[in-house]
């Protein structure tokens, strides 16, 4: 293997993204004291470039600009270049993305920001082409303009940067001004906003690009159930359920779903779910598991249940560390063949029509291609493929059902189903011989928390112990490997035996969320106890005790420029949204009024957002709704290994009960611990030696029942 021409300081890092840039001619430094000290000593601005290892446009900008020796030489001479893995350091990325979005009205990755030596931003954007094109300034020209401003008009640059940060902090503080809201009004507006943005033809809640929006589906399912009980809301209830079911089916039938290997791609570049942006992110798999499991519970659809199982199978096969933790992501880009110079987006996933015919035989290939929309000239529309990388290539999606395909080819449905199933297996084996996309093998705490939640909810809903085992393995891995000592001092990430930076608010919130779901799915009290300990730790590190809510970074974080409390539920739920839901659930489980009040303060803190744009914070709406309605406790008493107990647990697990918490008591040490927090639970026990269910509302309990039918009646 040839020695690289260039090597910079990133070669010593563990982050896969930073290592990708270790042999650029740019003299990159990682974010930290060395870079800051260098900028101050040399009185140079910092050029901060943030991205992640599976980011397509990050790869494009690297190839065009960061591997360009002329551009690199100019950066090295006039700036202190810093590379940041946004997945490892979401705190730094969030700070400067907030600036970029405020300054330009948009954001994304790669994010490129120019900072004073005091870390105040004075210019920023996302992808820049290497040369001026179509009205956009080229990156080299931008660098020259910024260098000129720094050398000739520095005082103006410094004053502008100072003013930008001051105004941003003032805006952020003002945005989080407490305001009481009425939950029913918020829920109604959330429904109205989602219904008005719904795509009647294709499903989903936007045009292109079209994202999964799984938490919006979770919210609508709750609205569907709640309004079904009100005579005047029946039609809205039905439509809320219909929007969810159609969207879940459309996504699973579309090209955003990997029909050959399972798992969801990041989003669809078109409005039809046909052509995806091909990267696969762990946080999407976890949240979509949650959505498909709940969709199955509400509709009874075996199809939705099957999708949930296939998401889990994909993650277990391709994203799982041997000891249980889940890796972060798989890249969108890969080589078309070994030895190629450049990677191409989607290369691993797309097919030529002739290739399918060769693998399956012409007759069976024709049937398969018809069903999966594969054409001789490729199936990417020009607007979905502006770079022309997919010309003549096909992304598989379910263009026609097996029944429609059978009618077209005048074959029995059973024969067509067999052709399609066998075809997917043959293509999977053939695809396995291609160069694989890059795997980002960081284990990120927050994303594992979302995956634990999805696996636990799906495992309980489907009665699948294997999914619970996967969730348990991931929780154990985080407990043992990502804490400074077992269960304490949470860290953000782990790779190859080394922990990354300390955990952020999102890591705590997502992990607590996952642990609560894992406890309710499998009744192992250690996960509930760990969730309580983590919530207390989170409060100590991030809670604003004066105004309420959680800062995204801990109070002693070095080089912090802005203090931000996130509320937007984007690709991942915000730490405040999830914290509010976690606190409300914990308060109901453990009779902790202080945590209920803490949750209510978060809801009030972001009351303006809830009033004006509730569909942007669906998890926070769910938290507000839980606080308003979530007064039901279900306690199962008895030996959880007994058949009678398992039948009772099945009755509970196979219903979506969004306003209930589930507890287990067996007369042992765990019940004694629960009793210290919730005296009523400490007294509950089986009835006449048989496992029993106690259903309580506002801590007032019905008589315990031992028969499944009686429990069904109480829950109904």
XYZ file of C-alpha atoms in Angstrom:
716
model
C 0.000 0.000 0.000
C 1.468 3.381 -1.026
C 2.366 5.981 1.604
C -0.074 8.920 1.568
C 1.354 12.173 0.229
C -0.143 14.125 3.130
C -0.911 13.308 6.760
C -2.342 15.734 9.313
C -3.240 15.685 13.003
C -6.510 13.862 12.392
C -4.562 10.626 11.843
C -4.409 10.275 15.653
C -8.182 10.482 16.090
C -10.738 7.673 16.533
C -13.665 9.253 14.692
C -14.242 7.622 11.287
C -15.141 11.038 9.852
C -11.963 12.688 11.074
C -9.922 9.742 9.838
C -11.447 10.185 6.374
C -9.749 13.605 6.268
C -6.423 12.539 7.801
C -4.640 12.570 4.438
C -6.045 15.787 2.992
C -3.451 18.455 2.147
C -5.382 20.710 4.558
C -3.575 20.831 7.918
C -6.680 19.894 9.871
C -6.751 19.944 13.658
C -9.503 18.369 15.755
C -11.737 20.669 17.799
C -10.091 21.475 21.117
C -7.546 23.528 23.031
C -4.710 23.091 20.531
C -6.685 24.632 17.686
C -8.019 27.492 19.837
C -4.565 28.263 21.257
C -3.037 28.256 17.760
C -5.673 30.666 16.443
C -5.079 33.062 19.329
C -1.297 32.837 19.146
C -1.234 33.462 15.375
C -4.239 35.824 15.413
C -5.907 33.892 12.603
C -9.550 33.013 12.126
C -10.638 29.410 12.565
C -12.162 27.630 9.601
C -14.496 25.055 11.170
C -15.853 22.335 8.883
C -18.425 19.998 10.408
C -19.884 16.822 8.941
C -20.119 13.080 9.458
C -18.640 10.026 7.815
C -21.721 8.940 5.847
C -22.536 12.418 4.489
C -22.682 12.486 0.673
C -22.089 16.221 0.187
C -19.277 16.128 2.746
C -17.555 13.619 0.458
C -18.213 15.824 -2.561
C -16.707 18.907 -0.927
C -13.709 16.920 0.270
C -13.043 15.666 -3.244
C -13.547 19.061 -4.867
C -11.940 21.397 -2.315
C -10.151 19.723 0.585
C -8.105 17.479 -1.715
C -7.323 20.464 -3.968
C -3.735 21.509 -3.243
C -4.250 25.162 -4.224
C -7.275 25.550 -1.959
C -5.545 23.628 0.847
C -2.452 25.837 0.639
C -4.586 28.982 0.973
C -6.462 27.561 3.971
C -3.238 26.515 5.675
C -1.615 29.917 5.136
C -4.448 32.129 6.338
C -6.733 30.095 8.629
C -6.570 27.500 11.400
C -8.542 24.621 9.858
C -10.594 22.462 12.248
C -12.549 19.330 11.364
C -15.499 18.346 13.539
C -17.483 15.114 13.654
C -20.968 16.458 14.341
C -22.051 13.071 15.663
C -19.341 13.101 18.329
C -19.711 16.786 19.178
C -23.357 17.752 18.643
C -22.839 20.633 21.079
C -20.335 22.462 18.879
C -22.271 21.633 15.731
C -25.551 22.884 17.234
C -23.960 26.183 18.304
C -22.692 27.066 14.862
C -25.598 25.508 12.965
C -27.866 27.834 14.945
C -25.770 30.733 13.639
C -25.754 29.449 10.055
C -29.522 28.962 10.045
C -30.104 32.423 11.502
C -27.689 34.081 9.056
C -28.651 32.227 5.879
C -32.126 30.846 6.514
C -30.983 27.249 5.953
C -28.577 24.622 7.188
C -27.161 21.195 6.538
C -23.907 19.366 6.168
C -21.144 19.919 5.455
C -21.356 23.019 7.615
C -18.516 25.476 7.059
C -18.144 28.358 9.517
C -15.452 30.977 10.058
C -14.749 31.992 13.651
C -12.711 34.634 15.413
C -9.979 33.305 17.749
C -12.554 33.852 20.530
C -14.814 31.367 18.683
C -17.437 33.917 17.621
C -18.781 33.165 14.120
C -18.551 35.843 11.405
C -19.516 33.883 8.270
C -20.980 30.454 7.574
C -22.741 28.226 5.107
C -23.040 24.644 3.973
C -21.662 23.166 0.738
C -19.603 25.496 -1.460
C -18.544 24.514 -4.998
C -14.816 24.898 -5.703
C -15.380 27.631 -8.314
C -18.059 30.261 -8.970
C -21.090 28.584 -10.526
C -24.761 29.413 -11.117
C -24.658 32.522 -8.967
C -22.859 30.786 -6.078
C -19.441 31.934 -4.952
C -16.670 29.393 -5.338
C -14.901 28.234 -2.205
C -11.460 29.587 -3.119
C -12.913 33.006 -3.930
C -14.823 32.946 -0.644
C -11.633 32.188 1.262
C -9.878 35.101 -0.429
C -12.734 37.504 0.351
C -12.815 36.463 4.007
C -9.027 36.712 4.337
C -9.186 40.201 2.838
C -11.897 41.231 5.310
C -9.879 39.818 8.225
C -6.685 41.645 7.274
C -8.169 44.948 6.073
C -11.279 45.419 8.225
C -10.730 43.251 11.278
C -12.411 45.525 13.800
C -15.607 45.450 11.769
C -15.441 41.635 11.520
C -14.879 41.287 15.279
C -17.671 43.699 16.123
C -20.053 41.911 13.764
C -19.216 38.515 15.282
C -19.730 39.845 18.802
C -23.053 41.379 17.810
C -24.207 38.160 16.098
C -23.581 36.030 19.181
C -25.178 38.579 21.496
C -28.289 38.881 19.324
C -28.547 35.095 18.929
C -28.355 34.502 22.678
C -30.908 37.245 23.257
C -33.210 35.605 20.709
C -32.726 32.132 22.208
C -33.487 33.403 25.711
C -36.556 35.273 24.491
C -37.807 32.292 22.496
C -37.866 30.169 25.642
C -40.172 32.482 27.602
C -42.625 30.503 29.711
C -46.217 30.460 28.478
C -49.031 28.261 29.721
C -50.875 26.389 26.996
C -54.109 24.437 26.743
C -53.310 20.890 25.696
C -56.490 20.310 23.716
C -55.827 23.471 21.672
C -52.231 22.390 21.012
C -53.288 18.879 19.961
C -55.962 20.266 17.646
C -53.496 22.609 15.939
C -50.922 19.826 15.605
C -53.554 17.691 13.884
C -54.667 20.571 11.652
C -51.093 21.381 10.615
C -50.213 17.768 9.837
C -53.473 17.182 7.982
C -52.943 20.314 5.870
C -49.387 19.290 4.945
C -50.336 15.664 4.239
C -49.701 14.337 0.724
C -53.017 12.712 -0.208
C -51.534 10.856 -3.180
C -48.226 9.523 -1.861
C -48.431 9.723 1.928
C -46.042 11.699 4.096
C -46.190 15.295 5.247
C -44.258 17.273 2.663
C -43.165 17.363 -0.936
C -39.615 16.627 -2.023
C -37.378 15.978 -0.215
C -39.636 13.728 1.842
C -38.556 12.555 5.301
C -40.063 9.715 7.380
C -41.342 12.012 10.207
C -41.880 8.976 12.425
C -42.662 10.952 15.589
C -45.461 12.775 13.730
C -46.952 9.355 13.015
C -46.685 8.431 16.705
C -48.530 11.626 17.627
C -51.281 11.079 15.059
C -51.828 7.520 16.292
C -52.441 8.929 19.772
C -54.856 11.503 18.376
C -56.605 8.722 16.457
C -57.177 6.706 19.634
C -58.179 9.651 21.835
C -60.683 11.148 19.402
C -62.220 7.773 18.530
C -63.918 7.968 21.944
C -65.621 11.274 21.083
C -68.691 11.091 18.879
C -68.042 14.488 17.293
C -64.425 13.638 16.448
C -64.893 10.256 14.774
C -64.155 11.432 11.224
C -61.008 13.292 12.314
C -59.970 10.248 14.318
C -60.367 8.017 11.284
C -58.411 10.405 9.093
C -55.575 10.633 11.628
C -55.323 6.832 11.579
C -55.594 6.722 7.806
C -52.754 9.238 7.328
C -50.525 7.065 9.518
C -51.401 3.764 7.848
C -51.024 5.133 4.323
C -47.695 6.771 5.104
C -46.262 3.683 6.799
C -47.311 1.519 3.846
C -46.079 4.012 1.251
C -42.649 4.237 2.864
C -42.309 0.463 3.109
C -43.352 0.043 -0.527
C -41.106 2.836 -1.758
C -37.449 2.974 -2.646
C -36.654 4.605 0.692
C -36.980 1.035 2.020
C -34.179 -1.361 1.053
C -36.242 -4.244 -0.368
C -33.194 -6.463 -0.773
C -31.485 -6.055 2.596
C -33.961 -4.300 4.877
C -33.634 -0.991 6.690
C -34.708 2.520 5.765
C -32.623 5.041 3.875
C -32.440 8.569 5.230
C -35.102 10.252 3.069
C -36.602 10.353 -0.415
C -35.241 12.994 -2.803
C -38.575 12.963 -4.674
C -42.149 13.222 -3.468
C -42.979 9.603 -4.347
C -40.688 7.742 -1.900
C -38.987 6.249 -5.006
C -35.392 7.510 -5.081
C -33.758 7.841 -1.683
C -30.711 9.530 -0.307
C -29.110 6.164 0.310
C -27.403 6.529 3.685
C -28.886 4.511 6.544
C -28.867 6.022 10.020
C -29.360 4.135 13.281
C -31.623 6.839 14.703
C -34.034 6.356 11.799
C -34.173 2.592 12.304
C -34.949 2.979 16.015
C -37.667 5.588 15.588
C -39.269 3.811 12.634
C -39.353 0.599 14.671
C -41.393 2.550 17.228
C -43.731 3.880 14.513
C -44.248 0.545 12.740
C -44.784 -1.330 16.015
C -47.450 1.154 17.095
C -48.953 1.185 13.613
C -49.318 -2.587 13.898
C -50.926 -2.291 17.345
C -53.532 0.161 16.083
C -54.299 -1.468 12.710
C -53.522 -5.128 13.399
C -51.606 -5.136 10.104
C -49.320 -8.118 9.620
C -47.554 -6.135 6.892
C -46.528 -3.373 9.308
C -45.422 -5.986 11.844
C -43.280 -7.606 9.159
C -41.594 -4.304 8.342
C -40.745 -3.824 12.026
C -39.157 -7.275 12.155
C -37.138 -6.571 9.010
C -35.837 -3.249 10.378
C -34.593 -5.119 13.445
C -33.108 -7.912 11.328
C -31.188 -5.408 9.210
C -29.811 -3.597 12.269
C -28.841 -6.855 13.972
C -27.062 -8.094 10.854
C -25.300 -4.958 9.605
C -25.156 -2.402 12.449
C -24.526 -4.447 15.582
C -21.292 -4.777 17.532
C -20.651 -8.360 18.612
C -21.132 -7.348 22.269
C -24.496 -5.677 21.753
C -24.113 -1.972 20.948
C -25.301 -0.598 17.608
C -23.144 1.307 15.145
C -24.102 4.722 13.825
C -24.653 4.532 10.092
C -23.890 3.204 6.634
C -22.779 5.561 3.890
C -24.800 6.592 0.856
C -21.719 6.311 -1.367
C -19.686 3.277 -2.390
C -17.473 2.029 -5.207
C -19.189 0.530 -8.217
C -16.342 -1.998 -8.508
C -13.180 -2.782 -6.578
C -10.359 -0.565 -7.759
C -12.545 2.360 -8.864
C -11.134 5.770 -8.060
C -14.353 7.431 -6.858
C -17.421 6.364 -4.960
C -20.929 6.992 -6.266
C -24.150 7.584 -4.378
C -26.341 4.490 -4.194
C -23.874 2.258 -6.075
C -24.373 -0.612 -3.624
C -28.165 -0.500 -3.914
C -29.027 0.067 -7.590
C -29.433 -2.371 -10.483
C -29.283 -2.460 -14.262
C -32.258 -4.223 -15.830
C -29.905 -6.555 -17.713
C -28.197 -7.484 -14.453
C -31.516 -8.562 -12.919
C -32.360 -10.617 -16.016
C -28.950 -12.279 -15.917
C -29.308 -13.199 -12.251
C -32.921 -14.406 -12.373
C -33.301 -15.519 -15.967
C -35.120 -13.452 -18.562
C -38.680 -14.650 -17.820
C -38.449 -14.489 -14.034
C -36.438 -11.278 -14.317
C -39.233 -9.656 -16.336
C -41.766 -10.545 -13.653
C -39.489 -9.270 -10.898
C -38.656 -6.030 -12.700
C -42.317 -5.310 -13.412
C -43.234 -5.711 -9.760
C -40.281 -3.618 -8.539
C -40.397 -0.861 -11.153
C -37.038 -1.638 -12.785
C -36.837 -0.324 -16.374
C -34.397 -0.835 -19.235
C -33.521 2.871 -19.198
C -33.472 3.156 -15.389
C -36.207 4.499 -13.130
C -34.732 7.715 -11.706
C -36.499 10.812 -13.002
C -34.198 13.696 -14.022
C -35.324 15.856 -11.094
C -34.394 13.023 -8.713
C -30.924 12.635 -10.216
C -29.500 16.081 -11.058
C -25.924 14.733 -11.154
C -26.856 11.925 -13.563
C -25.317 9.263 -11.333
C -28.344 6.987 -11.628
C -28.700 7.057 -15.409
C -29.689 3.574 -16.651
C -29.917 2.282 -13.082
C -32.867 1.192 -10.936
C -33.796 1.627 -7.309
C -36.279 -1.087 -6.390
C -39.728 -0.093 -5.167
C -43.057 -1.909 -5.207
C -44.541 -0.610 -8.431
C -47.203 -3.339 -8.539
C -48.496 -5.871 -6.037
C -48.025 -9.588 -6.555
C -51.708 -9.781 -7.511
C -51.436 -7.048 -10.174
C -48.208 -8.564 -11.462
C -49.858 -11.984 -11.701
C -52.753 -10.504 -13.671
C -50.379 -8.775 -16.085
C -48.324 -11.910 -16.751
C -51.328 -14.244 -16.531
C -49.689 -16.354 -13.832
C -50.969 -17.714 -10.511
C -50.395 -15.294 -7.635
C -48.548 -17.999 -5.709
C -46.038 -18.422 -8.545
C -45.408 -14.682 -8.716
C -44.958 -14.472 -4.944
C -42.380 -17.247 -5.158
C -40.538 -15.461 -8.015
C -40.404 -12.220 -6.046
C -39.241 -13.856 -2.804
C -36.575 -15.927 -4.558
C -35.516 -12.910 -6.598
C -34.835 -10.858 -3.472
C -32.690 -13.666 -2.055
C -30.665 -13.979 -5.279
C -30.133 -10.208 -5.456
C -29.078 -10.127 -1.798
C -26.402 -12.752 -2.453
C -25.232 -10.954 -5.596
C -25.130 -7.588 -3.827
C -23.039 -9.038 -1.026
C -20.184 -9.410 -3.536
C -20.151 -5.672 -4.301
C -17.926 -3.190 -2.436
C -19.891 -2.280 0.671
C -20.655 1.286 1.727
C -18.499 2.661 4.526
C -19.748 1.678 7.989
C -19.410 4.313 10.695
C -18.701 2.025 13.603
C -19.020 4.584 16.384
C -21.488 3.549 19.067
C -23.481 6.683 19.977
C -25.387 6.649 23.249
C -28.392 8.714 22.133
C -28.966 6.704 18.972
C -28.649 3.433 20.877
C -31.255 4.779 23.291
C -33.648 5.304 20.376
C -32.860 1.821 19.064
C -33.405 0.262 22.508
C -36.792 1.990 22.631
C -37.793 0.787 19.170
C -36.688 -2.784 19.799
C -38.397 -2.892 23.200
C -41.688 -1.510 21.891
C -41.619 -3.796 18.853
C -40.627 -6.810 20.936
C -43.518 -6.241 23.337
C -46.038 -5.496 20.579
C -45.066 -8.514 18.487
C -44.390 -10.885 21.380
C -40.868 -11.364 20.039
C -38.360 -12.179 22.784
C -35.491 -11.940 20.290
C -36.097 -8.221 19.843
C -36.053 -7.726 23.619
C -32.751 -9.611 23.751
C -31.276 -7.189 21.199
C -32.499 -4.216 23.249
C -31.115 -5.738 26.453
C -27.746 -6.331 24.798
C -27.527 -2.724 23.656
C -28.473 -1.404 27.108
C -25.858 -3.615 28.722
C -23.219 -2.410 26.264
C -23.936 1.256 27.039
C -23.916 0.501 30.775
C -20.567 -1.267 30.667
C -18.665 0.501 27.871
C -19.942 4.070 27.615
C -19.869 5.069 31.270
C -16.860 6.320 33.241
C -17.803 3.645 35.758
C -20.603 1.116 35.229
C -23.852 3.065 34.900
C -22.373 6.438 35.925
C -20.676 9.260 34.074
C -22.273 8.711 30.677
C -20.224 9.349 27.546
C -21.447 10.330 24.103
C -19.657 7.753 21.968
C -17.381 4.713 21.896
C -15.160 3.234 19.226
C -12.557 0.478 19.316
C -12.445 0.344 23.092
C -12.207 4.098 23.707
C -14.912 6.460 24.910
C -15.507 9.798 23.235
C -16.610 13.043 24.921
C -18.890 13.208 27.927
C -22.556 12.684 27.255
C -24.845 15.549 26.297
C -28.447 16.177 27.282
C -29.688 14.275 24.231
C -27.697 11.179 25.250
C -29.302 11.118 28.685
C -32.808 11.822 27.390
C -32.704 9.202 24.620
C -31.187 6.525 26.844
C -33.696 7.123 29.660
C -36.477 6.898 27.060
C -35.118 3.551 25.857
C -34.649 2.176 29.370
C -38.225 3.002 30.389
C -39.518 1.177 27.322
C -37.202 -1.763 27.995
C -38.415 -2.025 31.585
C -42.074 -1.970 30.524
C -41.429 -4.581 27.835
C -39.465 -7.070 29.922
C -40.037 -6.059 33.586
C -36.340 -6.128 34.547
C -36.214 -3.542 37.338
C -32.512 -2.782 36.849
C -33.408 -0.745 33.764
C -35.965 1.350 35.653
C -33.519 1.919 38.490
C -30.807 2.958 36.030
C -33.243 5.319 34.303
C -33.960 6.992 37.658
C -30.230 7.355 38.378
C -29.608 8.804 34.917
C -32.468 11.284 35.317
C -30.951 12.501 38.565
C -27.546 12.756 36.877
C -29.098 14.625 33.942
C -30.727 17.101 36.318
C -27.386 17.807 37.955
C -25.602 18.429 34.662
C -28.083 20.202 32.399
C -31.163 21.455 34.256
C -31.824 25.186 34.435
C -33.259 25.171 37.925
C -34.233 28.835 37.744
C -36.240 28.884 34.490
C -36.779 25.201 33.759
C -35.725 23.088 30.813
C -32.403 21.554 29.912
C -29.392 23.084 28.267
C -27.947 20.901 25.536
C -24.441 20.908 27.059
C -23.282 20.649 30.645
C -22.587 23.814 32.545
C -18.785 23.417 32.576
C -18.326 22.649 28.844
C -15.150 24.307 27.530
C -15.386 26.804 24.654
C -19.173 27.158 24.877
C -20.305 30.280 22.991
C -24.107 29.942 23.191
C -26.350 28.397 25.849
C -29.062 26.570 23.916
C -32.195 24.747 25.019
C -33.401 22.712 22.056
C -37.065 22.116 21.345
C -37.296 21.189 17.640
C -37.995 17.484 17.032
C -36.110 16.941 13.793
C -34.265 13.823 12.683
C -33.968 13.072 16.405
C -36.305 14.211 19.179
C -34.998 17.204 21.101
C -33.621 16.525 24.588
C -36.270 18.790 26.131
C -39.154 17.050 24.371
C -37.976 13.597 25.413
C -37.054 14.767 28.911
C -40.571 16.119 29.426
C -42.051 12.774 28.359
C -39.550 10.805 30.459
C -40.206 12.916 33.547
C -43.973 12.589 33.168
C -43.686 8.797 32.865
C -41.272 8.515 35.801
C -43.512 10.714 37.937
C -46.483 8.433 37.208
C -44.457 5.296 37.941
C -42.805 6.472 41.129
C -45.266 9.066 42.483
C -42.705 11.880 42.134
C -44.687 15.164 41.957
C -41.448 17.151 41.621
C -40.660 15.425 38.343
C -44.194 16.010 37.100
C -43.748 19.704 37.877
C -40.377 19.673 36.104
C -42.028 18.214 33.002
C -44.788 20.816 33.158
C -42.188 23.599 33.328
C -40.606 22.314 30.094
C -43.997 22.331 28.383
C -44.612 25.899 29.586
C -41.087 26.998 28.635
C -41.758 26.098 25.011
C -45.398 27.149 25.159
C -44.989 29.633 22.294
C -43.702 26.898 19.998
C -46.497 24.565 21.085
C -49.070 27.266 20.328
C -47.728 28.384 16.959
C -45.970 25.331 15.488
C -46.842 22.169 17.445
C -46.189 19.891 14.452
C -42.495 20.859 14.736
C -42.385 19.369 18.258
C -44.555 16.216 18.111
C -42.753 14.542 21.030
C -43.316 17.612 23.186
C -47.017 17.524 22.235
C -47.086 13.866 23.336
C -45.465 14.901 26.625
C -48.049 17.650 27.185
C -50.832 15.204 26.362
C -49.401 12.618 28.778
C -49.220 15.218 31.547
C -52.844 16.121 30.895
C -54.240 12.588 30.535
C -51.585 10.150 31.743
C -52.918 9.186 35.092
C -53.271 5.436 34.526
C -50.988 2.928 36.220
C -51.159 -0.767 35.369
C -49.407 -3.052 37.842
C -48.892 -6.749 37.110
C -48.227 -8.828 40.215
C -46.710 -12.298 40.172
C -43.980 -14.472 38.719
C -43.332 -13.135 35.230
C -42.150 -16.541 34.006
C -45.529 -18.169 34.689
C -47.915 -18.739 31.750
C -50.760 -16.948 33.550
C -48.617 -13.848 34.039
C -47.495 -13.864 30.418
C -51.100 -13.972 29.221
C -51.893 -10.876 31.296
C -48.768 -9.122 30.029
C -49.774 -9.938 26.457
C -53.153 -8.252 26.961
C -51.361 -5.047 27.961
C -48.544 -5.204 25.413
C -50.842 -5.776 22.473
C -52.655 -2.489 23.021
C -51.367 1.020 22.390
C -51.900 2.657 25.798
C -50.330 6.103 25.400
C -51.536 7.465 28.741
C -50.529 4.517 30.928
C -47.404 3.322 32.702
C -46.744 -0.342 33.385
C -45.137 -1.741 36.541
C -44.307 -5.216 37.770
C -44.161 -6.531 41.347
C -43.146 -10.004 42.458
C -42.690 -9.663 46.209
C -38.919 -9.358 45.912
C -36.283 -6.679 46.308
C -37.468 -4.766 43.246
C -40.952 -4.395 44.729
C -39.457 -3.220 47.998
C -37.559 -0.530 46.065
C -40.707 0.487 44.180
C -42.634 0.607 47.448
C -40.188 3.189 48.816
C -41.267 5.509 46.013
C -44.885 4.468 45.554
C -46.401 3.025 48.733
C -49.496 1.630 47.019
C -47.395 -0.485 44.659
C -45.478 -1.904 47.595
C -48.678 -3.521 48.883
C -49.833 -5.186 45.657
C -49.574 -8.943 45.277
C -51.076 -11.937 43.420
C -54.645 -12.980 44.226
C -55.167 -16.491 45.581
C -51.744 -17.448 44.285
C -52.560 -16.328 40.722
C -50.882 -13.418 38.885
C -53.093 -10.362 39.073
C -53.464 -7.028 37.279
C -54.214 -3.782 39.109
C -55.525 -0.952 36.928
C -55.369 2.411 38.663
C -56.490 5.901 37.683
C -55.043 8.853 39.587
C -53.636 6.327 42.083
C -57.135 4.960 42.774
C -57.216 1.291 41.837
C -59.920 -1.035 40.608
C -60.197 -4.430 42.265
C -57.398 -6.679 40.939
C -58.282 -9.112 38.171
C -56.700 -12.433 37.246
C -58.566 -13.285 34.046
C -57.396 -11.875 30.680
C -60.973 -11.046 29.650
C -61.480 -9.022 32.813
C -58.275 -7.098 32.154
C -59.373 -6.466 28.563
C -62.609 -4.981 29.877
C -60.820 -2.686 32.329
C -58.421 -1.414 29.677
C -61.242 -0.821 27.221
